Short mmCIF file of C-alpha atoms and ligand atoms in Angstrom, two decimals:
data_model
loop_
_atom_site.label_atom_id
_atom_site.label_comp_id
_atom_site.label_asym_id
_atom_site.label_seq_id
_atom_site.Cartn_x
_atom_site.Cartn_y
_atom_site.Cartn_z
CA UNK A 1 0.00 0.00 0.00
CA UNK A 2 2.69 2.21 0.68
CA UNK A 3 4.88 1.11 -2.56
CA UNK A 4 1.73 2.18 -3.98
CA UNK A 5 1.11 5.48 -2.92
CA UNK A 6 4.91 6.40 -3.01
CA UNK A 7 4.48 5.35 -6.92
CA UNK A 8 1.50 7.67 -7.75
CA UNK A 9 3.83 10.34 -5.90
CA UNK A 10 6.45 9.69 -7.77
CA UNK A 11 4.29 9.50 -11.05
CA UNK A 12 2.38 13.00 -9.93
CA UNK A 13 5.56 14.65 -9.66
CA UNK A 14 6.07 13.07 -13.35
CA UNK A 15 3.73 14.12 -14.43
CA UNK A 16 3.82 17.78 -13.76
CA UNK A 17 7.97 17.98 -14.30
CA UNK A 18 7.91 18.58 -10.43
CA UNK A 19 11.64 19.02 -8.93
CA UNK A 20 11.53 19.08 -5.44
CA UNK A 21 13.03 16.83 -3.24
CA UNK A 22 9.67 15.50 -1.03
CA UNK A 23 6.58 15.86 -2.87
CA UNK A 24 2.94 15.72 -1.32
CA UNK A 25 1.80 12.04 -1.32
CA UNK A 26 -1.21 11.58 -3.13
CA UNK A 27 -3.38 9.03 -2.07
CA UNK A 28 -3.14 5.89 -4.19
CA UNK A 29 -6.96 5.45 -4.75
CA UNK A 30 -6.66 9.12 -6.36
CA UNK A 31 -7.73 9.22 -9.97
CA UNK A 32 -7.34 12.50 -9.62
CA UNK A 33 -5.72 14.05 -13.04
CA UNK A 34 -5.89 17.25 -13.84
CA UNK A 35 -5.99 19.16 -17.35
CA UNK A 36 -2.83 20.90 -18.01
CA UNK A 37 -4.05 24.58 -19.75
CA UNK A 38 -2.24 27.42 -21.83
CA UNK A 39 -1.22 29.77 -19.89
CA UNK A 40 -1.55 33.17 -21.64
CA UNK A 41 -5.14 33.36 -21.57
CA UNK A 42 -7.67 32.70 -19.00
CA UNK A 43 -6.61 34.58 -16.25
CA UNK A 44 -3.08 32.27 -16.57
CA UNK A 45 -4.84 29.20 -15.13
CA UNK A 46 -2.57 26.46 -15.46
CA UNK A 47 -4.19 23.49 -14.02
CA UNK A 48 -8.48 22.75 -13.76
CA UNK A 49 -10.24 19.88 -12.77
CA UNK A 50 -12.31 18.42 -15.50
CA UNK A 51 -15.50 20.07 -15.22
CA UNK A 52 -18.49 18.40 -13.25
CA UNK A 53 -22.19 19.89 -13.88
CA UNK A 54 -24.03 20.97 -10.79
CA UNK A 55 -20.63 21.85 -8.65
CA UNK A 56 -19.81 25.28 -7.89
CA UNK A 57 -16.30 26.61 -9.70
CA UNK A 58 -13.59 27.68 -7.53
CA UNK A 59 -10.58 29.57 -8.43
CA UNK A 60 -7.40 28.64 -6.29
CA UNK A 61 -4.74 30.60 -6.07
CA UNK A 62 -1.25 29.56 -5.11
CA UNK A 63 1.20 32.09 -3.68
CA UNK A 64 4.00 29.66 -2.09
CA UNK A 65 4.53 29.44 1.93
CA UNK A 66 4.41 26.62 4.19
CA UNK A 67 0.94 24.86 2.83
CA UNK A 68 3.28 24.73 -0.52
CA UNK A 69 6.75 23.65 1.43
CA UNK A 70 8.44 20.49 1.89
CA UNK A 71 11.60 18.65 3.89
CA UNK A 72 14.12 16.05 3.54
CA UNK A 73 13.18 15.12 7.11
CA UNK A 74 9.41 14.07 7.97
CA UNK A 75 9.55 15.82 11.73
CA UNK A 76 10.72 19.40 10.23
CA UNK A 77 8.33 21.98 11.12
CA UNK A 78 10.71 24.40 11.88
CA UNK A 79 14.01 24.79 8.84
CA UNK A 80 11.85 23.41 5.94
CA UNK A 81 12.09 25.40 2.56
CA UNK A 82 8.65 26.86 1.79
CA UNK A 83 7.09 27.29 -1.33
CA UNK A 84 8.64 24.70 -3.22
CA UNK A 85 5.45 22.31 -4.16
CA UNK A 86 3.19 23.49 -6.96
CA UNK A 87 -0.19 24.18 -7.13
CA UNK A 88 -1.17 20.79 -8.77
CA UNK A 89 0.29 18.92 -6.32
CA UNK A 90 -1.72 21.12 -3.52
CA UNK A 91 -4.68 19.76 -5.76
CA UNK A 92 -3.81 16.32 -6.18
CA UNK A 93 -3.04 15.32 -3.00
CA UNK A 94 -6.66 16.41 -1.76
CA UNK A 95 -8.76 14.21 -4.54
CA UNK A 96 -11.77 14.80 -2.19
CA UNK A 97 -11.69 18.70 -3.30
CA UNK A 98 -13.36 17.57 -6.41
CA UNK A 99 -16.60 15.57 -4.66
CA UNK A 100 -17.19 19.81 -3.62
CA UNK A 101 -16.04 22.16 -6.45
CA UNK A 102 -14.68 22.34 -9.83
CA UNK A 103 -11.13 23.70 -9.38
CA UNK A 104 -9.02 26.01 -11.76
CA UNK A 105 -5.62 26.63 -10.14
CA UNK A 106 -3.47 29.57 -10.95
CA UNK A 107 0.58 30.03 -9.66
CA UNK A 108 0.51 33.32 -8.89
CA UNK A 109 4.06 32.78 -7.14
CA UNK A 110 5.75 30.30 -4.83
CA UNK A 111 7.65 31.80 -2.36
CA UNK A 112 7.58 32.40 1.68
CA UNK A 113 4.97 34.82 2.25
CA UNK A 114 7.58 37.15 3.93
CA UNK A 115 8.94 37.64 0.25
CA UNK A 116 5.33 38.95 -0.98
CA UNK A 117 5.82 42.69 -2.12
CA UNK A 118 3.06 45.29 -2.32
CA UNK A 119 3.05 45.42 -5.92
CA UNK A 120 2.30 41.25 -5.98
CA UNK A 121 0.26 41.98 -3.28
CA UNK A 122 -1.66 44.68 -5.39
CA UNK A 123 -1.40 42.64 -8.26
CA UNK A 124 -3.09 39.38 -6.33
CA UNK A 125 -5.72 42.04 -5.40
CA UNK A 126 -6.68 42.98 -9.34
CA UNK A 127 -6.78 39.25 -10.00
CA UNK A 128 -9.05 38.07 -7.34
CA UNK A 129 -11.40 41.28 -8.84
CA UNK A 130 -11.11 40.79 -12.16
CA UNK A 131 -11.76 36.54 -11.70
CA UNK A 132 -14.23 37.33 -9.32
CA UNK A 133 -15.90 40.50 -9.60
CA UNK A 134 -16.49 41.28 -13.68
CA UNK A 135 -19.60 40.91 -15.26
CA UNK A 136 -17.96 37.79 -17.63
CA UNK A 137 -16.69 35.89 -14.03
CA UNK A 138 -17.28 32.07 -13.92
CA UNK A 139 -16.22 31.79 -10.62
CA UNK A 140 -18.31 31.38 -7.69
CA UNK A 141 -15.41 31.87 -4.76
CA UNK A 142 -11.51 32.06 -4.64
CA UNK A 143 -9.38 30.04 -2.27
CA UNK A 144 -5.87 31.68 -1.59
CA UNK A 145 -3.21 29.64 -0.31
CA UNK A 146 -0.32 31.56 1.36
CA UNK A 147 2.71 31.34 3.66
CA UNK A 148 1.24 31.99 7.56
CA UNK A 149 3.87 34.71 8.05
CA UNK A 150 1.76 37.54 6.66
CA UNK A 151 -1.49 35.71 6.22
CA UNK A 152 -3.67 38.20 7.46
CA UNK A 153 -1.43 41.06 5.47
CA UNK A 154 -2.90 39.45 2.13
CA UNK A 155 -6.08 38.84 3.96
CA UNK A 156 -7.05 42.24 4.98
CA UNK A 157 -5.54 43.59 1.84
CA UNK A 158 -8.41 41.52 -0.29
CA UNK A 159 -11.30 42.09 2.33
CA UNK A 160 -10.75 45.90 1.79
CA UNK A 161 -10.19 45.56 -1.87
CA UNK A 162 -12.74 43.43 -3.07
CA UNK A 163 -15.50 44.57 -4.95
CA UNK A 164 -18.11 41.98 -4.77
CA UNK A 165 -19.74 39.83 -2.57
CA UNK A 166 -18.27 36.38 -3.51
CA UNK A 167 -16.34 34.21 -0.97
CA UNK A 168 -12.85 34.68 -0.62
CA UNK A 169 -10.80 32.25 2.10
CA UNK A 170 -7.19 32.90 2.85
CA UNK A 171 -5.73 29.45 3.58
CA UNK A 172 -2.23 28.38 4.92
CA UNK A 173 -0.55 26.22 7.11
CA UNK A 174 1.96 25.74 9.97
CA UNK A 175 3.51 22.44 8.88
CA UNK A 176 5.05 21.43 5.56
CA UNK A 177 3.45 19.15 3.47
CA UNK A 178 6.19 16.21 4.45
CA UNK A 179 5.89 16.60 7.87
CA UNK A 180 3.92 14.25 10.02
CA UNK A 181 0.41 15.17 10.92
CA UNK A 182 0.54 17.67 8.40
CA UNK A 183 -2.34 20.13 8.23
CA UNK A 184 -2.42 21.48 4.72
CA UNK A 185 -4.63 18.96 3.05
CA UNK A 186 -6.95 19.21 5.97
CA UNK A 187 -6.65 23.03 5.91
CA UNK A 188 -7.16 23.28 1.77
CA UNK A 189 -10.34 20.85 1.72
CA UNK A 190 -11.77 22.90 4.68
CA UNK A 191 -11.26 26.58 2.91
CA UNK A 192 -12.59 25.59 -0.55
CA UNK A 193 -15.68 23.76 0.83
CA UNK A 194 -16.03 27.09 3.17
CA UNK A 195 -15.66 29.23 -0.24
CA UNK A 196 -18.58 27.31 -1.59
CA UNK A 197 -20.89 27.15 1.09
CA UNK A 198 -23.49 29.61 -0.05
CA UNK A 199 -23.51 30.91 3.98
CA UNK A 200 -19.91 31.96 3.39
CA UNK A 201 -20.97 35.19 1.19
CA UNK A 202 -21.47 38.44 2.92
CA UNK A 203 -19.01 37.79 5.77
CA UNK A 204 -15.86 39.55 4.33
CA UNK A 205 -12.54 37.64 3.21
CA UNK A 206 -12.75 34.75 5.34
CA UNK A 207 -9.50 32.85 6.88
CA UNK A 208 -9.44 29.34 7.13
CA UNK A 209 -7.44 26.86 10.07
CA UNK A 210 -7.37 24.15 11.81
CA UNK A 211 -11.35 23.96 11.32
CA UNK A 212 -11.78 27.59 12.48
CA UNK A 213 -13.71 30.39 10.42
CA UNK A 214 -12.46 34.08 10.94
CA UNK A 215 -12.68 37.22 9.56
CA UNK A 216 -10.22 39.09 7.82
CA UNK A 217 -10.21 41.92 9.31
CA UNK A 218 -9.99 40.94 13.10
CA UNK A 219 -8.05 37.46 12.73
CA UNK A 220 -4.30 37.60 13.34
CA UNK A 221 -1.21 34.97 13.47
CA UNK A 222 -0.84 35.04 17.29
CA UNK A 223 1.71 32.11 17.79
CA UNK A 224 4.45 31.73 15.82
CA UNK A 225 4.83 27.59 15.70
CA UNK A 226 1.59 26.09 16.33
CA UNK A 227 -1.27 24.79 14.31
CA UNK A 228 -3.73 26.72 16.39
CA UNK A 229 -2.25 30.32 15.14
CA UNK A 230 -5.14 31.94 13.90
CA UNK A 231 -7.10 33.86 16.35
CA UNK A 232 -9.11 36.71 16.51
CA UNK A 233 -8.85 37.22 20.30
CA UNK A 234 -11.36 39.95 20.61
CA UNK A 235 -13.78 39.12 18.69
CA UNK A 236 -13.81 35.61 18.31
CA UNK A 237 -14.43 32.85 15.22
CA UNK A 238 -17.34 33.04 13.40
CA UNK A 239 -17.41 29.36 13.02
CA UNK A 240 -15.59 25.77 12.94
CA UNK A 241 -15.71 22.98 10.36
CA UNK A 242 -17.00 19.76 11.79
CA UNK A 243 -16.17 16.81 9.01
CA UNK A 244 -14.49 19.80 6.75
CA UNK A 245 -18.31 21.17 6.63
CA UNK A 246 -18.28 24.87 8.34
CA UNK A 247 -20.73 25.67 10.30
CA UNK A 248 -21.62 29.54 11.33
CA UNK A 249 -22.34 30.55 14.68
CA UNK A 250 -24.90 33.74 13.33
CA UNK A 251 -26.05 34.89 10.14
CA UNK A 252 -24.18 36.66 7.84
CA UNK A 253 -22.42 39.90 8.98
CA UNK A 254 -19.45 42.10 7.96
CA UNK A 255 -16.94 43.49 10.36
CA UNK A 256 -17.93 46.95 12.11
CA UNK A 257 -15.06 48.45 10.79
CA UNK A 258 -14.68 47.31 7.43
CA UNK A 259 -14.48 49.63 4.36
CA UNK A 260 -14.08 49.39 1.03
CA UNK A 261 -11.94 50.85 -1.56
CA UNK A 262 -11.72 50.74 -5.81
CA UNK A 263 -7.95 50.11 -6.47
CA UNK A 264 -8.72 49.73 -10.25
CA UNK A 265 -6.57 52.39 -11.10
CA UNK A 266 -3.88 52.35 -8.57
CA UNK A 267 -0.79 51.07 -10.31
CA UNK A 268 1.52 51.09 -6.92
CA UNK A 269 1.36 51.19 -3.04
CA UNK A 270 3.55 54.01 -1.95
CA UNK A 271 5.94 52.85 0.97
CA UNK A 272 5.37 53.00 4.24
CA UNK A 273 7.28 51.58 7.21
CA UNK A 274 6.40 50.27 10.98
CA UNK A 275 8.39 51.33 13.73
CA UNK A 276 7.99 49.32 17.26
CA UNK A 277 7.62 51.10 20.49
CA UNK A 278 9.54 49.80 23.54
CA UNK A 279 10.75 51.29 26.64
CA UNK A 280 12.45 54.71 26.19
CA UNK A 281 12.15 54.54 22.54
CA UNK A 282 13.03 57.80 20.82
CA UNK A 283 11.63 56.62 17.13
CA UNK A 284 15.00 58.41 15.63
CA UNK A 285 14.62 56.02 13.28
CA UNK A 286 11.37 57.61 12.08
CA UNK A 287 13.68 60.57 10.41
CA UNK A 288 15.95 57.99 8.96
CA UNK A 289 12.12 56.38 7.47
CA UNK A 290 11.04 59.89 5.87
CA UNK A 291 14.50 61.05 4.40
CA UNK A 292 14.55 57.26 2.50
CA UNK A 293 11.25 58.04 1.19
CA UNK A 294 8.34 56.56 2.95
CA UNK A 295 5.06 58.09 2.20
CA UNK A 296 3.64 57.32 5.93
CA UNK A 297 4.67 56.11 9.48
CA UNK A 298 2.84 53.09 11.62
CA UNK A 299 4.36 52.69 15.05
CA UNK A 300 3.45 50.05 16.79
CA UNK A 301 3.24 51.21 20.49
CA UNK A 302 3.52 50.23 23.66
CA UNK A 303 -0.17 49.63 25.41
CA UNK A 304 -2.54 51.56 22.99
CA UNK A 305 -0.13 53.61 21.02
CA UNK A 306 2.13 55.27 23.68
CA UNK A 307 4.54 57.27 22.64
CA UNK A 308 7.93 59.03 24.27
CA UNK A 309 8.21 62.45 25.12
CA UNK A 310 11.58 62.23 22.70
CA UNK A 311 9.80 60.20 20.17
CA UNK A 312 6.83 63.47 20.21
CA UNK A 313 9.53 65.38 18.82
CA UNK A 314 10.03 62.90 15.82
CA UNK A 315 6.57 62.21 15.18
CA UNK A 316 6.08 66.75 14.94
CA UNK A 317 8.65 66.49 12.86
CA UNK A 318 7.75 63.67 9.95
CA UNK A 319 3.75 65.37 10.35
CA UNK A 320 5.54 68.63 9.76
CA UNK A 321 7.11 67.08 6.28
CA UNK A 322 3.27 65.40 5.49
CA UNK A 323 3.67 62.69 6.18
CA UNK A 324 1.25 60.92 8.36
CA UNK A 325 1.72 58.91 10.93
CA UNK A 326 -0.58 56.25 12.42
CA UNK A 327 -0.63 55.00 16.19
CA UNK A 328 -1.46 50.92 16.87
CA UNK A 329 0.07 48.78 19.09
CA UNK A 330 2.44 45.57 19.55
CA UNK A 331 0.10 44.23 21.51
CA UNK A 332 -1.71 43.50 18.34
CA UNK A 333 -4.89 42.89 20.53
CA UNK A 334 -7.22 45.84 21.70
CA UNK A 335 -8.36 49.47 20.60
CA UNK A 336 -5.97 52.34 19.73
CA UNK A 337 -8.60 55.57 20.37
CA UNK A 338 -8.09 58.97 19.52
CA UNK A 339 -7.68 61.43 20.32
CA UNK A 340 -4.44 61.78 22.50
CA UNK A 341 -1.25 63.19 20.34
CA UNK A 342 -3.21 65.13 18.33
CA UNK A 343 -1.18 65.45 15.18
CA UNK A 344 -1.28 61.42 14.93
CA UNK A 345 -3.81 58.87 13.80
CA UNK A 346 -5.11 56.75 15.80
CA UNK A 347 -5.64 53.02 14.45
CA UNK A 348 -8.25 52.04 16.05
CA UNK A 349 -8.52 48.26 16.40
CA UNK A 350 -6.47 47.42 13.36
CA UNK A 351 -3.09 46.19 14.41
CA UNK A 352 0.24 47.42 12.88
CA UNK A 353 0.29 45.47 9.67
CA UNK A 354 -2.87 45.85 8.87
CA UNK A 355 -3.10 49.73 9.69
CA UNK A 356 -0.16 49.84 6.80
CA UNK A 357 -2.03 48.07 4.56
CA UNK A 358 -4.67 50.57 4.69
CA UNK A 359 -2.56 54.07 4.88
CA UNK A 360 -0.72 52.24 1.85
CA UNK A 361 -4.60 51.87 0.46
CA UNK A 362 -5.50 55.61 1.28
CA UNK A 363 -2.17 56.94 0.15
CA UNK A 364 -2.42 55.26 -3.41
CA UNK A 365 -6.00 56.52 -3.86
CA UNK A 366 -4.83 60.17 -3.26
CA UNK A 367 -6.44 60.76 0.25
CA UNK A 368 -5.60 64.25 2.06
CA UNK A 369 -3.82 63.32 6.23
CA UNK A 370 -7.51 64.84 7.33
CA UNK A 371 -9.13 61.81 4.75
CA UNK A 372 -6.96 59.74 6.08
CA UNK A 373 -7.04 60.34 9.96
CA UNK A 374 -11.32 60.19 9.36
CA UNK A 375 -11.31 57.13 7.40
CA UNK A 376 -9.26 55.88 10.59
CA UNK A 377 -10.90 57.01 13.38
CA UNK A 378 -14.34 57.66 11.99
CA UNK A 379 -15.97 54.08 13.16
CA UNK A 380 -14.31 53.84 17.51
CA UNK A 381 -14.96 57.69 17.22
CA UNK A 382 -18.77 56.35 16.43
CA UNK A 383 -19.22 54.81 19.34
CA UNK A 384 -17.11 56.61 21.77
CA UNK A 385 -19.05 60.29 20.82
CA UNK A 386 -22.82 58.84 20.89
CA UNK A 387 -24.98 60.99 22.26
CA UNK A 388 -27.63 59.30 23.83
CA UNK A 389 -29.97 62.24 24.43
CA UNK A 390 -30.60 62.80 20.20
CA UNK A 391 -31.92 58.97 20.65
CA UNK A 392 -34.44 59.01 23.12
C1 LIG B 401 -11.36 14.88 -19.07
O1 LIG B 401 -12.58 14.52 -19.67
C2 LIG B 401 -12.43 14.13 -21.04
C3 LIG B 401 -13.82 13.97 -21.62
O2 LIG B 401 -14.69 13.40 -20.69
C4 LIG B 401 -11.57 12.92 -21.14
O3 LIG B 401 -11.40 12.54 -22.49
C5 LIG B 401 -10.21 13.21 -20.54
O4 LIG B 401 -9.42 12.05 -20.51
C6 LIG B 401 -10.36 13.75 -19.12
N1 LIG B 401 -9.06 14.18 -18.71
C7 LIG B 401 -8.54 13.94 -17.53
C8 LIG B 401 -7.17 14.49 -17.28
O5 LIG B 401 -9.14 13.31 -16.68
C1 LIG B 402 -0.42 35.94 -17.67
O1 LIG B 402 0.98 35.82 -17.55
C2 LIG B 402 1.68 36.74 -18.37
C3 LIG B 402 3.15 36.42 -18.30
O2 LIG B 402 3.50 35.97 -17.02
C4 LIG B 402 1.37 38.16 -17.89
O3 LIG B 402 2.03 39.10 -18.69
C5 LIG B 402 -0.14 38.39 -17.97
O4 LIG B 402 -0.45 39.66 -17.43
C6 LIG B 402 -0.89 37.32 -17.19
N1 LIG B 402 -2.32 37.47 -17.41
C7 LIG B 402 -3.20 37.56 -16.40
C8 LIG B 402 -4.63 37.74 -16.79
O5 LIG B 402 -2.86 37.51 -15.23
C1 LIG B 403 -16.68 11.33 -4.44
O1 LIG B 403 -18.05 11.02 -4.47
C2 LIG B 403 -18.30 9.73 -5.04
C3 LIG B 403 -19.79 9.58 -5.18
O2 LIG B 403 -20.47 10.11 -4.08
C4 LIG B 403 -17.66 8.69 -4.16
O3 LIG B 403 -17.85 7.42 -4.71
C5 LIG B 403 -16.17 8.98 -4.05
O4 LIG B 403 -15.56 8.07 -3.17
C6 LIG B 403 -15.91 10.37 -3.61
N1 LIG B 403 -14.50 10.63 -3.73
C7 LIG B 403 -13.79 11.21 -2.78
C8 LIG B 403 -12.34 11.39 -3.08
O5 LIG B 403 -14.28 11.61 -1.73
C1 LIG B 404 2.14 43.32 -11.55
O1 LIG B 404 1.47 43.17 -12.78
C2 LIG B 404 2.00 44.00 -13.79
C3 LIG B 404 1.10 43.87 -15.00
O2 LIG B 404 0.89 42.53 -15.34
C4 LIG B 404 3.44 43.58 -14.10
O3 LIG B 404 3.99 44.40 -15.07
C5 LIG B 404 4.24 43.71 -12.80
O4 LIG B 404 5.55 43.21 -13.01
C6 LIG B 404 3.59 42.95 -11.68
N1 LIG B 404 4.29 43.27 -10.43
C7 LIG B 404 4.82 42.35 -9.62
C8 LIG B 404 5.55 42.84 -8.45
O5 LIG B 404 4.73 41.15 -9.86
C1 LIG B 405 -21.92 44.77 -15.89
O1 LIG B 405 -23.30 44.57 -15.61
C2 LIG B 405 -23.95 45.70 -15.07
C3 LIG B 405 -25.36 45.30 -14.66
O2 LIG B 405 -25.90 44.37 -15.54
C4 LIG B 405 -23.92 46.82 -16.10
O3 LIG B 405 -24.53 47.95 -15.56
C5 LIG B 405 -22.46 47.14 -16.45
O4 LIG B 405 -22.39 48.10 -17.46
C6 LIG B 405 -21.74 45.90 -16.88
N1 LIG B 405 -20.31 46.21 -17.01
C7 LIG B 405 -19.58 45.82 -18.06
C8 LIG B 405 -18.13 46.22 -18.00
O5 LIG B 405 -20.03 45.18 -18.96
C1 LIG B 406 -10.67 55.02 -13.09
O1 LIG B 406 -10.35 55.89 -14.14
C2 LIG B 406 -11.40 56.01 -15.09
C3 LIG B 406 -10.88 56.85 -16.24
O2 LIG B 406 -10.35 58.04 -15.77
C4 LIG B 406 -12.63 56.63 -14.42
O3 LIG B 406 -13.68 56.72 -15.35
C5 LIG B 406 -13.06 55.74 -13.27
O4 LIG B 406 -14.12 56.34 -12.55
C6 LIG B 406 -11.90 55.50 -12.31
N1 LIG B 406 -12.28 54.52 -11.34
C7 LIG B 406 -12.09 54.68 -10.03
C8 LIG B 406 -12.57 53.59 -9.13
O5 LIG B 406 -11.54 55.65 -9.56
#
């Protein structure tokens, strides 16, 4: 039995010219082949399931990162290369994928997702619109696979993006594919059966692991080695995946804070860097950021967005050159409110990474600081300014 699934490995890899070292194991029962396509048109799919009527269609996208990575040694989880097995291999090895949708896979890269840069990650972004979102789209969701690292980078980055309604799940995972026990096949069946689940739709860009459900915009990496990483700590999943079938704790709902923005004609993000708070730090660094050409400031502060009395004098003077700067915290969990340090923006509850993504967002699309210190704080400052007396 073994002989036998090591040989359809070895013939997979054949198959698809594969070079690395460990490929997934495909289960010997699959019959799982998939049609090899042109690239050049299509959107560049290079791999699609042979079509089956009355399936949904699902687009997956392959970026590289651990879900994709393999090792020499079966109980690496920690010096493994990632992004090193291709997206028909991803496929193959989960034949049950194709019992739920009709697949079309795209390599969009394969790399660690520390390597992504903002114009792939804008790039990613026009893709999943123009698959998903045009008039002409035969797609009903897109699954995303992607290196943990900066997961919910690419995650939030779509969820604010995205112009339509369809499913999108981010999906990764924390051990390579030759490890023991590992979770990517688990994890890949799970996000493209959540993609197609017609409950999935209206709930933002979704994140998908270790049969959790959570949103884009609140979920986070929050441990760095196991395969219970994603979290959103605050605000909890929205649901779990018994038998790889999710199941939603309430009805459809979007985020509180999330808002979205047309990137169609955006051909770059402009750079902007994240400086970490700690005690007694002066953020010099922040000039060295603004003389080398960054277009905004995060810092990620200590407890909601503290700042030094030095560091005040670095933060007047990068908002003296225009250039804005944006208060969150390390903590990564927990509001940033304004309005103390006035000549700062306050983050609110997005964490550092995320509030980049979205100065990076407002910047490209040409925002004034006051557009971009209301699209900020507009939402906490909601809540925190209600005036009960106009509602009773
Ligand atoms: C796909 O379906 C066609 C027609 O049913 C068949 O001829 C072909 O062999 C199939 N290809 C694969 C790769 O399964
Ligand atoms: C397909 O790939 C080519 C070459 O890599 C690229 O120039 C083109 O923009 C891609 N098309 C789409 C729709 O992504
Ligand atoms: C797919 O479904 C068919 C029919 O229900 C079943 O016979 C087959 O075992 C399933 N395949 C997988 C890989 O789950
Ligand atoms: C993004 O897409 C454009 C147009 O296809 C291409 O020229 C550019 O090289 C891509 N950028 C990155 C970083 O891949
Ligand atoms: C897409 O469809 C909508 C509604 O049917 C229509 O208003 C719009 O012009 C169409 N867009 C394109 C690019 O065809
Ligand atoms: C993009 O540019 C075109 C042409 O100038 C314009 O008609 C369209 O409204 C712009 N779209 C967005 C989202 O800004």
């Amino acid at each position: 039995m073994l002989a036998k699934s090591l040989a359809a490995a070895v013939a997979v890899a054949a198959l698809f010219g594969s070079s690395c070292a460990a490929p997934l194991v495909a289960p010997a029962k699959s019959a799982v082949q998939l049609v090899e396509r042109d690239r050049g048109s299509d959107f560049n799919v290079t791999y699609s399931s042979n079509y089956t009527e009355h399936l949904p269609r699902t687009l997956i996208i392959a970026t590289g990162g651990t879900i994709a990575g393999s090792s020499a040694d079966n109980t690496d989880t920690t010096t493994y290369t990632a992004g090193t097995v291709g997206i028909e291999q991803l496929i193959v090895a989960v034949p049950e994928l194709l019992n739920v949708s009709n697949v079309d896979g795209i390599q969009f890269s394969n790399i660690a997702s520390e390597s992504i840069s903002d114009g792939m990650a804008l790039n990613l972004s026009k893709l999943v619109n123009e698959a998903l979102c045009s008039n002409a789209s035969k797609w009903d969701a897109a699954v995303i696979t992607h290196g943990t690292d900066t997961l919910e980078e690419t995650a939030f980055f779509i969820d604010a993006t995205l112009q339509c309604d369809k499913p999108v799940v981010v999906v990764g995972a924390m051990r390579p594919s030759t490890a023991i026990g590992a979770d990517g096949g688990n994890n890949l069946l799970s996000a493209v059966t959540t993609a197609v689940t017609p409950a999935s739709r209206n709930r933002g860009t979704l994140i998908v692991l270790n049969d959790r459900i959570c949103q884009a915009l609140y979920c986070q990496k929050t441990q760095a080695n196991t395969v219970d990483t994603f979290k959103s700590p605050e605000q909890g999943f929205i649901g779990t995946l018994l038998s790889t079938k999710p199941v939603y704790y309430s009805t459809p709902s979007q985020p509180t804070f999330k808002r979205v923005y047309d990137l169609s004609n955006v051909t770059s993000l402009p750079p902007v860097e994240i400086l970490i708070g700690y005690q007694g730090a002066d953020l010099a660094l922040m000039d060295v950021a603004v003389s080398g050409g960054a277009k905004g400031i995060v810092i990620a502060g200590v407890g909601s967005g503290s700042v030094s009395e030095t560091g005040k004098d670095h933060v007047a003077k990068a908002v003296e050159q225009g250039v804005p700067v944006v208060r969150s915290t390390k903590i990564n969990v927990g509001a940033v409110p304004s309005p103390a340090y006035a000549n700062t923006i306050a983050a609110g509850l997005l964490n550092p990474v995320k509030a980049r993504r979205l100065l990076q967002i407002l910047l490209a699309l040409g925002k004034s600081n006051d557009e971009v210190k209301q699209a900020f704080e507009e939402q906490l400052q909601g809540f925190l300014t209600l005036d009960l007396k106009k509602h009773y």
